């Protein structure tokens, strides 16, 4: 069993994370157990947490011999406490593979299991799963996404494929917009939303 794994922190008990990055690739393989609660930055959040001006850029590749896998996110695997994410992004790829018959649930570019307030943020993450019975797989948020809120946030719809912003809200909820057929939308600019709300004088660089 592999549970509570993060590129920076396995389990966070609340507070503030600001101007922090995680350029981490996680390669997880469970031969005799399941994989649960994995994040590119933080595995699980158990008390109110504020994340701002931060990012994850990397890859999460998870393989299990079990028939199910739960809660993988680019920044947070499981937000059980109502975190806020602002002026932050996730970029990279997530690949989840399990044995047959199989179920993969709660996988998303930003937060796998979410009760999160997301603002002025974006996701450019491709997601691939082996499961024919995906549950709650979304571009930005996965399981329990109807608890989350979005303000001026965006995702790369081409990378997301047929994934909606929030897995169990369709069409995309207000405040979350997919950008399609424009791979450079988030690159090397400070004028496209939400980047026009970010501080490029002292915090961010155009790349």
Short mmCIF file of C-alpha atoms in Angstrom, two decimals:
data_model
loop_
_atom_site.label_atom_id
_atom_site.label_comp_id
_atom_site.label_asym_id
_atom_site.label_seq_id
_atom_site.Cartn_x
_atom_site.Cartn_y
_atom_site.Cartn_z
CA UNK A 1 0.00 0.00 0.00
CA UNK A 2 1.28 3.45 -0.97
CA UNK A 3 -0.65 6.26 0.69
CA UNK A 4 -0.07 9.93 1.55
CA UNK A 5 2.74 10.73 -0.88
CA UNK A 6 3.69 14.22 -2.01
CA UNK A 7 6.50 15.74 -4.04
CA UNK A 8 7.16 18.09 -1.10
CA UNK A 9 4.98 16.94 1.81
CA UNK A 10 3.10 13.70 2.42
CA UNK A 11 0.49 15.15 4.78
CA UNK A 12 0.01 18.83 5.63
CA UNK A 13 -1.78 19.94 8.79
CA UNK A 14 -2.61 23.46 7.67
CA UNK A 15 -1.07 26.90 7.38
CA UNK A 16 0.37 28.80 4.44
CA UNK A 17 2.48 27.84 1.44
CA UNK A 18 3.67 30.71 -0.74
CA UNK A 19 6.22 31.12 -3.54
CA UNK A 20 6.98 27.41 -3.52
CA UNK A 21 7.68 25.03 -6.38
CA UNK A 22 7.79 21.29 -6.87
CA UNK A 23 9.49 20.05 -10.02
CA UNK A 24 9.14 16.44 -9.06
CA UNK A 25 8.45 13.26 -10.95
CA UNK A 26 6.82 10.49 -8.93
CA UNK A 27 7.05 6.92 -10.22
CA UNK A 28 4.95 4.69 -7.97
CA UNK A 29 4.48 0.94 -8.24
CA UNK A 30 2.46 -1.18 -5.81
CA UNK A 31 2.75 -4.92 -6.43
CA UNK A 32 0.64 -6.04 -3.48
CA UNK A 33 -1.41 -3.01 -2.44
CA UNK A 34 -3.30 0.02 -3.62
CA UNK A 35 -2.21 3.61 -4.27
CA UNK A 36 -4.10 6.41 -2.54
CA UNK A 37 -3.66 10.16 -1.82
CA UNK A 38 -0.81 11.31 -4.05
CA UNK A 39 0.04 14.90 -4.96
CA UNK A 40 2.76 16.56 -6.97
CA UNK A 41 3.22 18.96 -4.05
CA UNK A 42 1.16 17.57 -1.14
CA UNK A 43 -0.41 14.16 -0.63
CA UNK A 44 -3.16 15.06 1.84
CA UNK A 45 -4.41 18.21 3.58
CA UNK A 46 -6.09 17.75 6.96
CA UNK A 47 -6.54 21.37 8.13
CA UNK A 48 -7.18 24.69 6.35
CA UNK A 49 -4.30 25.55 4.05
CA UNK A 50 -3.58 28.50 1.77
CA UNK A 51 -1.39 27.97 -1.31
CA UNK A 52 -0.40 30.99 -3.39
CA UNK A 53 2.13 31.89 -6.08
CA UNK A 54 3.26 28.27 -6.30
CA UNK A 55 3.46 25.50 -8.88
CA UNK A 56 4.03 21.86 -9.65
CA UNK A 57 5.70 20.90 -12.92
CA UNK A 58 6.48 17.23 -13.38
CA UNK A 59 4.98 13.79 -13.85
CA UNK A 60 3.12 11.27 -11.73
CA UNK A 61 3.12 7.71 -13.04
CA UNK A 62 1.31 5.26 -10.77
CA UNK A 63 0.87 1.52 -11.36
CA UNK A 64 -0.90 -0.91 -9.04
CA UNK A 65 -1.62 -4.63 -9.19
CA UNK A 66 -4.85 -3.94 -7.32
CA UNK A 67 -8.13 -3.26 -9.08
CA UNK A 68 -8.53 0.32 -7.87
CA UNK A 69 -6.62 3.56 -7.30
CA UNK A 70 -7.79 6.72 -5.56
CA UNK A 71 -7.05 10.44 -5.43
CA UNK A 72 -4.13 11.76 -7.42
CA UNK A 73 -3.65 15.48 -8.09
CA UNK A 74 -0.98 17.71 -9.59
CA UNK A 75 -0.81 19.92 -6.49
CA UNK A 76 -2.90 18.10 -3.83
CA UNK A 77 -4.05 14.48 -3.73
CA UNK A 78 -6.79 14.89 -1.11
CA UNK A 79 -8.02 18.21 0.25
CA UNK A 80 -10.15 17.23 3.20
CA UNK A 81 -10.16 20.62 4.88
CA UNK A 82 -11.11 23.35 2.41
CA UNK A 83 -7.81 24.64 1.07
CA UNK A 84 -7.45 27.75 -1.06
CA UNK A 85 -5.23 27.81 -4.15
CA UNK A 86 -4.53 31.17 -5.79
CA UNK A 87 -2.18 32.43 -8.51
CA UNK A 88 -0.72 28.94 -8.91
CA UNK A 89 -0.46 26.31 -11.62
CA UNK A 90 0.13 22.66 -12.41
CA UNK A 91 1.82 21.45 -15.59
CA UNK A 92 2.92 17.99 -16.69
CA UNK A 93 1.31 14.59 -17.01
CA UNK A 94 -0.43 12.04 -14.83
CA UNK A 95 -0.66 8.36 -15.79
CA UNK A 96 -2.63 5.90 -13.65
CA UNK A 97 -2.77 2.18 -14.35
CA UNK A 98 -4.42 -0.64 -12.39
CA UNK A 99 -5.20 -4.32 -12.87
CA UNK A 100 -8.44 -5.59 -14.39
CA UNK A 101 -11.29 -5.36 -13.51
CA UNK A 102 -10.49 -1.84 -12.52
CA UNK A 103 -11.68 1.44 -11.11
CA UNK A 104 -9.69 4.66 -10.93
CA UNK A 105 -11.31 7.56 -9.13
CA UNK A 106 -10.43 11.07 -8.06
CA UNK A 107 -7.66 12.00 -10.50
CA UNK A 108 -7.17 15.59 -11.65
CA UNK A 109 -4.61 18.10 -12.79
CA UNK A 110 -4.87 20.25 -9.64
CA UNK A 111 -6.66 18.41 -6.79
CA UNK A 112 -7.72 14.74 -6.83
CA UNK A 113 -10.33 14.88 -4.06
CA UNK A 114 -11.35 18.47 -3.66
CA UNK A 115 -13.22 20.84 -1.41
CA UNK A 116 -11.02 23.66 -2.61
CA UNK A 117 -11.43 27.34 -3.41
CA UNK A 118 -9.43 27.97 -6.58
CA UNK A 119 -8.74 31.42 -8.01
CA UNK A 120 -6.52 32.99 -10.67
CA UNK A 121 -4.87 29.65 -11.39
CA UNK A 122 -4.37 27.35 -14.37
CA UNK A 123 -3.71 23.73 -15.28
CA UNK A 124 -1.86 22.34 -18.28
CA UNK A 125 -1.83 18.62 -17.46
CA UNK A 126 -2.48 15.56 -19.60
CA UNK A 127 -4.18 12.63 -17.85
CA UNK A 128 -4.17 9.03 -19.01
CA UNK A 129 -5.79 6.10 -17.20
CA UNK A 130 -6.05 2.38 -17.89
CA UNK A 131 -9.53 2.13 -16.43
CA UNK A 132 -12.70 1.69 -18.43
CA UNK A 133 -14.64 2.69 -15.30
CA UNK A 134 -13.13 6.04 -14.39
CA UNK A 135 -14.94 7.93 -11.67
CA UNK A 136 -14.36 11.60 -10.94
CA UNK A 137 -11.46 12.30 -13.29
CA UNK A 138 -11.24 15.99 -14.17
CA UNK A 139 -8.94 18.58 -15.70
CA UNK A 140 -8.72 20.67 -12.49
CA UNK A 141 -10.61 18.82 -9.75
CA UNK A 142 -11.80 15.26 -9.27
CA UNK A 143 -13.94 13.66 -6.55
CA UNK A 144 -16.35 15.91 -4.62
CA UNK A 145 -15.70 18.73 -7.06
CA UNK A 146 -19.17 20.15 -6.45
CA UNK A 147 -17.85 21.43 -3.12
CA UNK A 148 -15.11 23.42 -4.85
CA UNK A 149 -15.38 26.98 -6.17
CA UNK A 150 -13.61 28.60 -9.11
CA UNK A 151 -12.73 32.20 -9.89
CA UNK A 152 -10.89 33.31 -13.04
CA UNK A 153 -9.22 29.93 -13.49
CA UNK A 154 -8.35 28.09 -16.70
CA UNK A 155 -7.18 24.76 -18.09
CA UNK A 156 -5.67 23.50 -21.33
CA UNK A 157 -8.63 21.75 -22.92
CA UNK A 158 -6.51 20.11 -25.63
CA UNK A 159 -4.32 18.37 -23.03
CA UNK A 160 -7.37 17.48 -20.95
CA UNK A 161 -9.04 15.71 -23.88
CA UNK A 162 -12.62 14.89 -22.95
CA UNK A 163 -12.13 15.79 -19.27
CA UNK A 164 -14.23 18.60 -17.87
CA UNK A 165 -12.85 21.20 -15.49
CA UNK A 166 -14.58 19.62 -12.49
CA UNK A 167 -15.32 15.95 -12.95
CA UNK A 168 -18.87 15.90 -11.60
CA UNK A 169 -19.93 19.33 -12.86
CA UNK A 170 -20.88 19.60 -16.49
CA UNK A 171 -20.68 21.84 -18.33
CA UNK A 172 -17.71 23.64 -16.80
CA UNK A 173 -18.74 25.67 -13.74
CA UNK A 174 -18.61 29.46 -13.69
CA UNK A 175 -15.09 30.71 -13.13
CA UNK A 176 -13.39 27.77 -14.85
CA UNK A 177 -12.67 28.00 -18.58
CA UNK A 178 -11.07 25.58 -21.01
CA UNK A 179 -8.56 26.95 -23.55
CA UNK A 180 -8.58 24.88 -26.74
CA UNK A 181 -6.13 24.66 -29.67
CA UNK A 182 -3.82 27.31 -28.24
CA UNK A 183 -0.78 25.51 -26.76
CA UNK A 184 1.08 28.77 -26.09
CA UNK A 185 -1.73 30.48 -24.18
CA UNK A 186 -0.01 30.11 -20.80
CA UNK A 187 3.56 30.54 -22.07
CA UNK A 188 5.80 33.59 -22.05
CA UNK A 189 3.14 36.20 -21.40
CA UNK A 190 1.66 38.23 -18.59
CA UNK A 191 -1.45 39.46 -20.40
CA UNK A 192 -3.66 36.37 -20.85
CA UNK A 193 -5.94 35.58 -17.92
CA UNK A 194 -5.22 34.54 -15.23
CA UNK A 195 -1.60 35.62 -15.73
CA UNK A 196 -2.64 39.26 -15.97
CA UNK A 197 -3.44 39.11 -12.24
CA UNK A 198 -0.01 37.72 -11.26
CA UNK A 199 2.98 39.73 -10.03
CA UNK A 200 5.64 39.57 -12.72
CA UNK A 201 7.74 42.27 -11.08
CA UNK A 202 8.96 40.40 -8.03
CA UNK A 203 7.37 36.90 -8.01
CA UNK A 204 7.02 35.38 -11.48
CA UNK A 205 9.11 35.29 -14.66
CA UNK A 206 7.80 34.92 -18.18
CA UNK A 207 9.05 31.60 -19.61
#
